[in-house]
XYZ file of C-alpha atoms in Angstrom:
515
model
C 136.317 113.889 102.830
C 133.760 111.419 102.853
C 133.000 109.111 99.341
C 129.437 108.989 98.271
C 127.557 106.191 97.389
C 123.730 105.203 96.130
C 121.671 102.962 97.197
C 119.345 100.179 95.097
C 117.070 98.233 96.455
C 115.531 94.260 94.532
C 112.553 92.958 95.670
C 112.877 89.674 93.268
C 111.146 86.266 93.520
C 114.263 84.697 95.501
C 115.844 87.685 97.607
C 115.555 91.112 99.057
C 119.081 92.407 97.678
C 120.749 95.567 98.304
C 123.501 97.124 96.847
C 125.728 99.868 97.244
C 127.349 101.562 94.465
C 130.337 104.127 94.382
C 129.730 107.271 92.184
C 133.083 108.107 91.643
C 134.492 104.565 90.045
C 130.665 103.061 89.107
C 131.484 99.983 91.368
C 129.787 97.931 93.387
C 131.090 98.727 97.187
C 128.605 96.393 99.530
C 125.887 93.546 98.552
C 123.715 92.392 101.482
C 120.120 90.346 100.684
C 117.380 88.695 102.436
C 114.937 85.841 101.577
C 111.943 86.592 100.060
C 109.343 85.459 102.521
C 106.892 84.075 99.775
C 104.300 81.746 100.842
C 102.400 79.723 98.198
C 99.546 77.226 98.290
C 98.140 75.126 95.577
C 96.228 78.435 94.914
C 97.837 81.204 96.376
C 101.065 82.924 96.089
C 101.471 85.912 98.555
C 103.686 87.702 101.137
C 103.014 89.135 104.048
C 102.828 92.402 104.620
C 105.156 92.612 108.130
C 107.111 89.937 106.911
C 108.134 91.692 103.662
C 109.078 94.753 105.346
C 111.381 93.070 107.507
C 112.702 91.474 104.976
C 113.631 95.148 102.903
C 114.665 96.832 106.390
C 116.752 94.108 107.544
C 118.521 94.131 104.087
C 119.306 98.003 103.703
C 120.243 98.242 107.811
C 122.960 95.483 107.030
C 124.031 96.806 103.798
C 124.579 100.366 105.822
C 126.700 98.277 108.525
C 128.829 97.033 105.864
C 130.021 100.154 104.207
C 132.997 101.267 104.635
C 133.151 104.307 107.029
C 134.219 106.995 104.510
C 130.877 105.944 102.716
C 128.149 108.958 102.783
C 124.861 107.626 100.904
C 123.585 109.892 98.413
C 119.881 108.123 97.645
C 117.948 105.351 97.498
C 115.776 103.670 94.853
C 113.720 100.600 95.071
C 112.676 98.095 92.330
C 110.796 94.597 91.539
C 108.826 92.649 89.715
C 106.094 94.358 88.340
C 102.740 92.386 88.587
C 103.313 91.963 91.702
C 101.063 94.278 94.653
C 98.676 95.118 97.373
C 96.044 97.542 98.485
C 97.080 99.992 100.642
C 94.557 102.823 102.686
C 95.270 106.581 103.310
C 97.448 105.983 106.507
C 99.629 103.836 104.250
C 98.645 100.598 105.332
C 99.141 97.800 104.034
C 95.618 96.535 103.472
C 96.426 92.500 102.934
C 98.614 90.502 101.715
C 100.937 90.921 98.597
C 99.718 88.934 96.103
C 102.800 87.795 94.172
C 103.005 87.864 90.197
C 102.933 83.732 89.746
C 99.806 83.794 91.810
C 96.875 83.118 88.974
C 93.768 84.199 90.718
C 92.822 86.744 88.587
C 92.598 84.850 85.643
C 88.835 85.044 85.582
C 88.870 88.631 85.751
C 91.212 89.573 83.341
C 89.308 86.887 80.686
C 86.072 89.017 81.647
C 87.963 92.051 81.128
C 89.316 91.061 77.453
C 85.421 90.037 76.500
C 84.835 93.389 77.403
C 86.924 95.552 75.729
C 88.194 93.384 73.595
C 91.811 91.522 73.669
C 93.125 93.969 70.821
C 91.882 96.933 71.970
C 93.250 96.901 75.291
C 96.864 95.959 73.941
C 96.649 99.036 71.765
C 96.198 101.045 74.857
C 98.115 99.734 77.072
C 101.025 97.974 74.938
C 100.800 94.480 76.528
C 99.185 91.477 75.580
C 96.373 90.429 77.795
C 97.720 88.396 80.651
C 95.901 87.360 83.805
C 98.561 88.431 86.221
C 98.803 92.057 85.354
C 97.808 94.220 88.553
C 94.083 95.336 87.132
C 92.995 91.547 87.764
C 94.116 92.103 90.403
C 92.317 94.715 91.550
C 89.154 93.433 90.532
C 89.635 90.364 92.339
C 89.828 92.819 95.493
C 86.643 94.391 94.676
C 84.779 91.526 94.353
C 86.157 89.282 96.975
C 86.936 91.299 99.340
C 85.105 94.504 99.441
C 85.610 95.955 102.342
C 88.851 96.397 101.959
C 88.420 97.666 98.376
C 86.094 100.462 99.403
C 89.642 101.455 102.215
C 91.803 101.298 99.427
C 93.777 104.572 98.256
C 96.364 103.325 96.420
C 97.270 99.633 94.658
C 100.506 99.549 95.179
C 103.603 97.615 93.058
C 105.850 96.213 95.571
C 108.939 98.181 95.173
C 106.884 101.521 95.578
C 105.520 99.375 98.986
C 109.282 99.863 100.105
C 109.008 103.895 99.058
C 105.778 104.062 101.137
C 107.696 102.487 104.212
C 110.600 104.907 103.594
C 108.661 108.049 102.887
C 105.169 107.992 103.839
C 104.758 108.413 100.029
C 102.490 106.336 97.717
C 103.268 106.696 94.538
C 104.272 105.143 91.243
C 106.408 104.928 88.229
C 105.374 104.881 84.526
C 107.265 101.780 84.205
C 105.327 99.919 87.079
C 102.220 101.405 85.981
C 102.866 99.490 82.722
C 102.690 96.324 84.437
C 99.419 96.871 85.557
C 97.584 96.651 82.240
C 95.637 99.799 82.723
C 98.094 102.486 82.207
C 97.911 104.377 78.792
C 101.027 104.435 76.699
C 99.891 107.179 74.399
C 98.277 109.453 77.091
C 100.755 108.981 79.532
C 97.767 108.267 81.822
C 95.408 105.641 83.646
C 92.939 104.330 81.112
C 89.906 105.523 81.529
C 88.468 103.053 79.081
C 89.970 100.249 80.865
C 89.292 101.117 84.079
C 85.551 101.682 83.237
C 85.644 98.231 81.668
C 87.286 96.527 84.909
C 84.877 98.152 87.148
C 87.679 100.085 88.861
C 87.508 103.997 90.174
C 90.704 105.724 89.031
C 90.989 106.903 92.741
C 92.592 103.166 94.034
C 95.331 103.828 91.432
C 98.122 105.611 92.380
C 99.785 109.006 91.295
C 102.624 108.430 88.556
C 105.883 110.548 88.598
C 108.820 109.566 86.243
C 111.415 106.777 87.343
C 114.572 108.925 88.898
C 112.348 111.432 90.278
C 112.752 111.854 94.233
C 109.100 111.561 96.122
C 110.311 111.691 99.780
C 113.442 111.558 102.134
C 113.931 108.907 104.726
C 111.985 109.556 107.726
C 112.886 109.168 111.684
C 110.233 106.189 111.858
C 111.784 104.116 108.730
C 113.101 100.856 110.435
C 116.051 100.778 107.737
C 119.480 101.875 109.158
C 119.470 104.828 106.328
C 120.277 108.398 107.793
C 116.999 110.397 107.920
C 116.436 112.938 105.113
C 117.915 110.305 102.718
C 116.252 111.092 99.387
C 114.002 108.272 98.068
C 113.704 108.336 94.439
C 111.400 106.220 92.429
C 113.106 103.019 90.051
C 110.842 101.145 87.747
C 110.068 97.916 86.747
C 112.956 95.580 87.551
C 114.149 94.083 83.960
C 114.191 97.639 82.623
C 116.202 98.724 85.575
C 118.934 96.027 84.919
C 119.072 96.997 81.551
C 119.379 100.629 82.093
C 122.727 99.362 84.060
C 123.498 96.948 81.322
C 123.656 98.874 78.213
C 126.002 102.459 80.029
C 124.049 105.002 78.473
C 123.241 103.415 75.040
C 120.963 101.840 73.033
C 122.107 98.236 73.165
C 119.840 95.341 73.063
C 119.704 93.496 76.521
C 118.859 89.964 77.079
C 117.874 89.423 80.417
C 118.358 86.166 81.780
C 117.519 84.357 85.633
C 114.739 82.207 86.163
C 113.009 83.772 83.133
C 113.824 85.815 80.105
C 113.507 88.667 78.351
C 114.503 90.799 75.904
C 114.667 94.492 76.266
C 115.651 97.027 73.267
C 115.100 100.998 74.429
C 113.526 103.013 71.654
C 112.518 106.766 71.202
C 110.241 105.854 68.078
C 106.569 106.077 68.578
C 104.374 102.331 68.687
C 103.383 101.982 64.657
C 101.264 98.628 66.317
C 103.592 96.109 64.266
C 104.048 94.420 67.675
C 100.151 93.162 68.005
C 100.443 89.461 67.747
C 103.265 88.571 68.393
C 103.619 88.770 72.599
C 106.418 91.782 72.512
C 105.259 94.827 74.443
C 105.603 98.579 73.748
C 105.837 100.261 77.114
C 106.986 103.416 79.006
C 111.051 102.919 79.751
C 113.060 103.681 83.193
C 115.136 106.632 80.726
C 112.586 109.354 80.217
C 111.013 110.050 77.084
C 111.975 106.558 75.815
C 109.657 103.102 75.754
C 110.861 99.989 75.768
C 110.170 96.951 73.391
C 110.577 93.879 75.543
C 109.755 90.408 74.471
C 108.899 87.367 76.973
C 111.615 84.924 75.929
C 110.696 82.291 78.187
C 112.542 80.610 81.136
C 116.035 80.212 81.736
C 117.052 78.598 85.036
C 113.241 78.176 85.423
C 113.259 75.414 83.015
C 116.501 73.613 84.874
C 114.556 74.202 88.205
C 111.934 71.698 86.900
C 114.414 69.407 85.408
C 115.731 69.264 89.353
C 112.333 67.218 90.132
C 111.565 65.449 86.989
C 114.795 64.207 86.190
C 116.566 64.201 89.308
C 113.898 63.828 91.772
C 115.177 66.578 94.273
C 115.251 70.064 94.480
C 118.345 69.945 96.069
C 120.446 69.088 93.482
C 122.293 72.453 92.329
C 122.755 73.729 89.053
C 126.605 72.942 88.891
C 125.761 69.008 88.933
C 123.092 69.145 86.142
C 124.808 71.768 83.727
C 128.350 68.686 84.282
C 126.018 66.232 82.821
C 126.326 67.913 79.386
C 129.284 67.635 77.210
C 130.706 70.969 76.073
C 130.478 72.630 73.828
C 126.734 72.224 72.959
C 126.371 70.474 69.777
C 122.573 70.197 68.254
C 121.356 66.209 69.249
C 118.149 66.178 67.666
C 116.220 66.991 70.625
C 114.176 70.364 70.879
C 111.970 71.429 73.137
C 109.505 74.716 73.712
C 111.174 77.670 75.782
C 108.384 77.801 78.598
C 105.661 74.969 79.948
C 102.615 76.762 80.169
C 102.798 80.620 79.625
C 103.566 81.990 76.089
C 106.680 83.225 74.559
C 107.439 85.780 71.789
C 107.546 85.823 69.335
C 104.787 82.981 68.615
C 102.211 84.273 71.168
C 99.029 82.650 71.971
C 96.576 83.590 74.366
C 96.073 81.521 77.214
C 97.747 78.598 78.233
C 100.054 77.226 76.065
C 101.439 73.970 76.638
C 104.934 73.161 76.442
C 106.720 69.722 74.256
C 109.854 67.599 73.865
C 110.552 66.574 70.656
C 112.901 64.302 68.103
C 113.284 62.038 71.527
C 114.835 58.448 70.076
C 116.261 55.483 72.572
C 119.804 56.852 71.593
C 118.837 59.605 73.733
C 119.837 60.510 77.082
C 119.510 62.539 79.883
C 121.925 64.444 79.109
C 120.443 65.378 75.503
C 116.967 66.652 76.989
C 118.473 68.742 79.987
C 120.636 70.484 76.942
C 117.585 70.851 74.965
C 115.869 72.783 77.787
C 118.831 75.195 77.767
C 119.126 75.728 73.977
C 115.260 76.432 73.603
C 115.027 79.862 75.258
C 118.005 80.670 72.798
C 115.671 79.333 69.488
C 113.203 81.738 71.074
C 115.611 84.667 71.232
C 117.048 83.975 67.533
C 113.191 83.920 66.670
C 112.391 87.073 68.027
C 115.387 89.128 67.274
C 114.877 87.624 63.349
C 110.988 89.374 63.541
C 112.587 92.845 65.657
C 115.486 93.316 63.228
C 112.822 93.653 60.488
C 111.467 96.468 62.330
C 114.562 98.493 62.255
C 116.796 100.161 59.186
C 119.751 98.433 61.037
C 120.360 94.857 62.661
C 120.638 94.039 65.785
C 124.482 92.710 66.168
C 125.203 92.876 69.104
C 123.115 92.030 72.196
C 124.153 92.142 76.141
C 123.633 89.395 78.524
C 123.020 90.161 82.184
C 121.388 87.787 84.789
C 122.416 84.377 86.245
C 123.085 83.164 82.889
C 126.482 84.253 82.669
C 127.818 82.501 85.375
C 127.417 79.455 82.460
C 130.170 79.856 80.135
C 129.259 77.357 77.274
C 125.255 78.249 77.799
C 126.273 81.825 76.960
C 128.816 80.143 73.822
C 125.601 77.673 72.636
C 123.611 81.158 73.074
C 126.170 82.896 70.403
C 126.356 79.960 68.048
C 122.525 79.755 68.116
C 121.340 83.260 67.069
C 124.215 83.494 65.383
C 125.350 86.420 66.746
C 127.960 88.048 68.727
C 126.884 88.273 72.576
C 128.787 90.397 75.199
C 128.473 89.010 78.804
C 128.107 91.161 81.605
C 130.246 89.379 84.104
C 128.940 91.517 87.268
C 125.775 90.547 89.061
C 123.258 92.425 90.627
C 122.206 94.808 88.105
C 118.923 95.173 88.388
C 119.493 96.511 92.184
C 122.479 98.532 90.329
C 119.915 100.120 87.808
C 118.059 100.778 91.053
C 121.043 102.814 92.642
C 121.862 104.486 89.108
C 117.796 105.768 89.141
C 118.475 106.977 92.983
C 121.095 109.073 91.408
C 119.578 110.644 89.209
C 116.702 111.509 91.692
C 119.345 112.933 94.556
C 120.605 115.333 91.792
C 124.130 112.976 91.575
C 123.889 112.777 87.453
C 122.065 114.935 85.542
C 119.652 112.182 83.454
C 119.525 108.259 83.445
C 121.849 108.384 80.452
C 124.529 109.765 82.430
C 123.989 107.848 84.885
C 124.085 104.881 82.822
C 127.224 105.841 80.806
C 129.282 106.398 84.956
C 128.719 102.660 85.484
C 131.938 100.481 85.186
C 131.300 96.846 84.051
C 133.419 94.149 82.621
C 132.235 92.624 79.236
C 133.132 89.145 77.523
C 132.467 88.733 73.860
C 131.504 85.618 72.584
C 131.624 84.665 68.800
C 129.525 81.867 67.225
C 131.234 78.875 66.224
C 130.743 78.715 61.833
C 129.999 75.325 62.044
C 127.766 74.725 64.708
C 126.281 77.724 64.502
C 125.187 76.536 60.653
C 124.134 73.362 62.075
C 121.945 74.967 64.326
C 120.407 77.844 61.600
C 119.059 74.450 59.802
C 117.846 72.913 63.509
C 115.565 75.967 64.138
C 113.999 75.841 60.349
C 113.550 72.539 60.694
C 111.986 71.933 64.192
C 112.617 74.595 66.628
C 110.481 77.198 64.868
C 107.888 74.245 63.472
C 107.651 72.965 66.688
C 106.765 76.968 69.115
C 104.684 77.489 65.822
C 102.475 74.824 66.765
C 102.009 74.949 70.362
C 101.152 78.403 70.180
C 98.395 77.894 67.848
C 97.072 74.631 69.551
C 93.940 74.463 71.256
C 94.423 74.656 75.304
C 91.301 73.525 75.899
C 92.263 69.905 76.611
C 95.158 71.515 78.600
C 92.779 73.373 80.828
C 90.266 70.160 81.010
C 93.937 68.967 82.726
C 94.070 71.332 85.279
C 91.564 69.660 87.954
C 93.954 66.191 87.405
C 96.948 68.069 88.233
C 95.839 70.264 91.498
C 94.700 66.340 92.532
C 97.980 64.706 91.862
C 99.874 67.518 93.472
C 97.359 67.487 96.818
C 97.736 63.386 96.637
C 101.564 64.302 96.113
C 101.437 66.653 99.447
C 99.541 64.088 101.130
């Protein structure tokens, strides 16, 4: 008798990754991945079409060569980033290029768009804070830059659901992607008609929306993927919420999801009472029917070492390991703080716009060292600042919050982490869980478990608890009162004005840089 397995598919900003999970012990059997093939510019960020699907078919036909031959997969899901997308016409082509989520294009659109409407408004509708690279800006970049292929368009298409389309011959949608578009309705359950009337965009180029586990199609003969034909092919979601679908087993534990960037994500059945506006935490539809999920733009993580590789070090080819060895453990406040992102906002001191990032309480005593440890204690401030605001939402605290991503491979980030929010954390030592949430979603679509709950509740995962430290965690309770919090307070509500007059002098220094 054969085992069965599901399948989940990660389109992130680094790799292609699939994974293949066991129903009967919720464990990982087979990981396989690809590169991303992203291509920026100094004003572009996109992938190619063809190059992209290689990418996905190359990763799923290896993962199927490394199974183990009692292996029989059940389903398949796909997942990614959400901004992210591309026009596609009624023979499901891919119209152009994928323009990535970093890529800032649309920024003039999306500003045109809040005039419009009106900044408060639309984030009432559509539970997001304006942003310029949700997928509407995008869209109306299409239709007025390139209108020909607007008027061919049938579909504007998230990138996992371009993976569905080259499985299936299906284009289609989740509520959770939808979300990330910044037109679909969290009340209605719909597109916006108000803000697509606003952006200029016929409801017809958006997609139809089914809810995440729900199958759309089976594999077909001409899918270039390795996966048996008549595979069902469910529809996933929105990649943070997928990893914390897999993170929190079937409850209703906070998840902090950390990689290059950071977020927090806390699944709730209550209805949006609007106490978010302001403060940069969204209210939108959740992987787990009938649920939404609050999730709050922490800032960056590795992102924020991944600068510090060509600032401080010069090279992008110094790795993590060698930076994190420059810092004495454990982490001990030094005086030094520092904002938890350069240049986008952060909850839960949201501003609109730009917002640029600071160093501060730098003396000559300082090193190094102290700066590269404030850049990994100041998404933490931001996560003790935002769970402080959240918990005052709820009848009961947040204790306990989860920790999945590339954090955890960083044993006294994750204990600094603890001692900062003063909390108790629990680590998920596994990786891959967004592609896992992916494969738990396929499940449920294939008929394997009977709702994402279940599904979430089979998974198997190892946990490490980590306690804060009494005195440095009171040492760093008076650090954020002191400067952390004074310091995000006042870079959010800055002008960015001169930081935009900047602009122009940085795209020169980078071209003379290129040079």
């Amino acid at each position: 008798m054969r085992d069965g397995c599901l399948i989940g598919l990660d389109i992130g900003s680094s790799s292609v990754r699939a994974v293949a999970l066991a129903v009967d012990t919720g464990q990982v059997l087979a990981v396989t991945q690809e590169p991303t093939p992203v291509s920026r510019s100094l004003t572009t960020v996109e992938l190619a079409p063809a190059a992209l699907r290689h990418a996905v078919e190359s990763a799923l036909a290896g993962l199927m060569a490394s199974l183990p031959s009692r292996c029989q997969p059940l389903g398949v899901a796909a997942t990614s980033v959400g901004e992210a997308g591309a026009p596609v016409d009624e023979a499901g082509t891919v119209l152009r290029d994928v323009i990535w989520w970093q890529d800032g294009r649309s920024a003039a659109q999306v500003t045109r768009l809040a005039g419009t409407l009106g900044a408060e408004r639309i984030e009432r509708i559509v539970g997001h804070p304006v942003d310029p690279t949700w997928g509407i800006g995008r869209v109306m970049w299409l239709r007025e830059n390139q209108p020909e292929l607007y008027a061919r368009t049938a579909a504007w298409l998230p990138v996992a659901d371009l993976a569905t389309l080259w499985l299936t011959g299906q284009a289609v949608t989740s509520a959770s992607l939808a979300s990330r578009t910044m037109a679909w309705d969290q009340h209605g359950e719909c597109w916006s008609r108000d803000v697509l009337e606003a952006a200029g965009v016929d409801a017809a180029r958006m997609p139809p929306v089914v809810t995440s586990g729900t199958m759309v199609g089976k594999v077909t003969p001409a899918a270039r993927a390795g996966l048996p034909a008549g595979l069902p092919v469910s529809v996933a979601g929105h990649d943070r919420q997928c990893g914390a679908l897999a993170a929190r087993q079937g409850t209703a534990a906070p998840v902090d999801s950390a990689g290059t960037a950071e977020a927090l994500l806390i699944s709730v059945g209550t209805a949006d009472d609007m106490r978010r506006l302001g403060t940069g935490i969204g209210w939108y539809a959740d992987v787990e029917p009938g649920r939404h999920t609050y999730a709050a733009r922490i800032g960056l993580a590795g992102g924020l070492l991944d600068w510090a590789k060509q600032v401080f070090f010069g090279s992008e080819d110094v790795n993590y390991p060698q930076i994190l060895a420059e810092i004495p453990t454990p982490y001990d406040f030094t005086g030094v703080v520092c904002t938890p992102t350069f240049g986008r906002y952060s909850s839960p001191y949201w501003a609109a716009g730009a917002v640029p990032g600071a160093i501060s309480g730098l003396t000559t005593s300082h090193v190094r060292a102290d700066i590269l440890q404030a850049l990994l204690e100041a998404p933490a401030f931001a996560l003790r600042a935002t769970l402080d605001l959240i918990d005052s939402w709820f009848d009961e605290p947040l204790e306990t919050v989860r920790v999945e991503g590339g954090i955890v491979q960083n044993q006294p980030w994750l204990q600094a982490r603890a001692d900062i929010t003063g909390r108790p954390l629990l680590s998920i030592e596994q990786q891959h869980m967004t592609a896992v949430g992916a494969a738990l979603l396929a499940g449920v679509g294939s008929g394997t478990f009977s709702s994402a709950r279940d599904a979430g509740s089979a998974l198997r995962l190892s946990l490490r608890e980590w306690s804060p430290d009494p005195h440095r965690s009171e040492r760093y309770a008076d650090a954020f009162d002191r400067y952390a919090r004074p310091l995000a307070s006042f870079c959010a509500g800055s002008p960015d004005d001169m930081f935009q007059r900047r602009l122009p002098a940085l795209s020169q220094a980078r071209e003379a840089r290129s040079a």
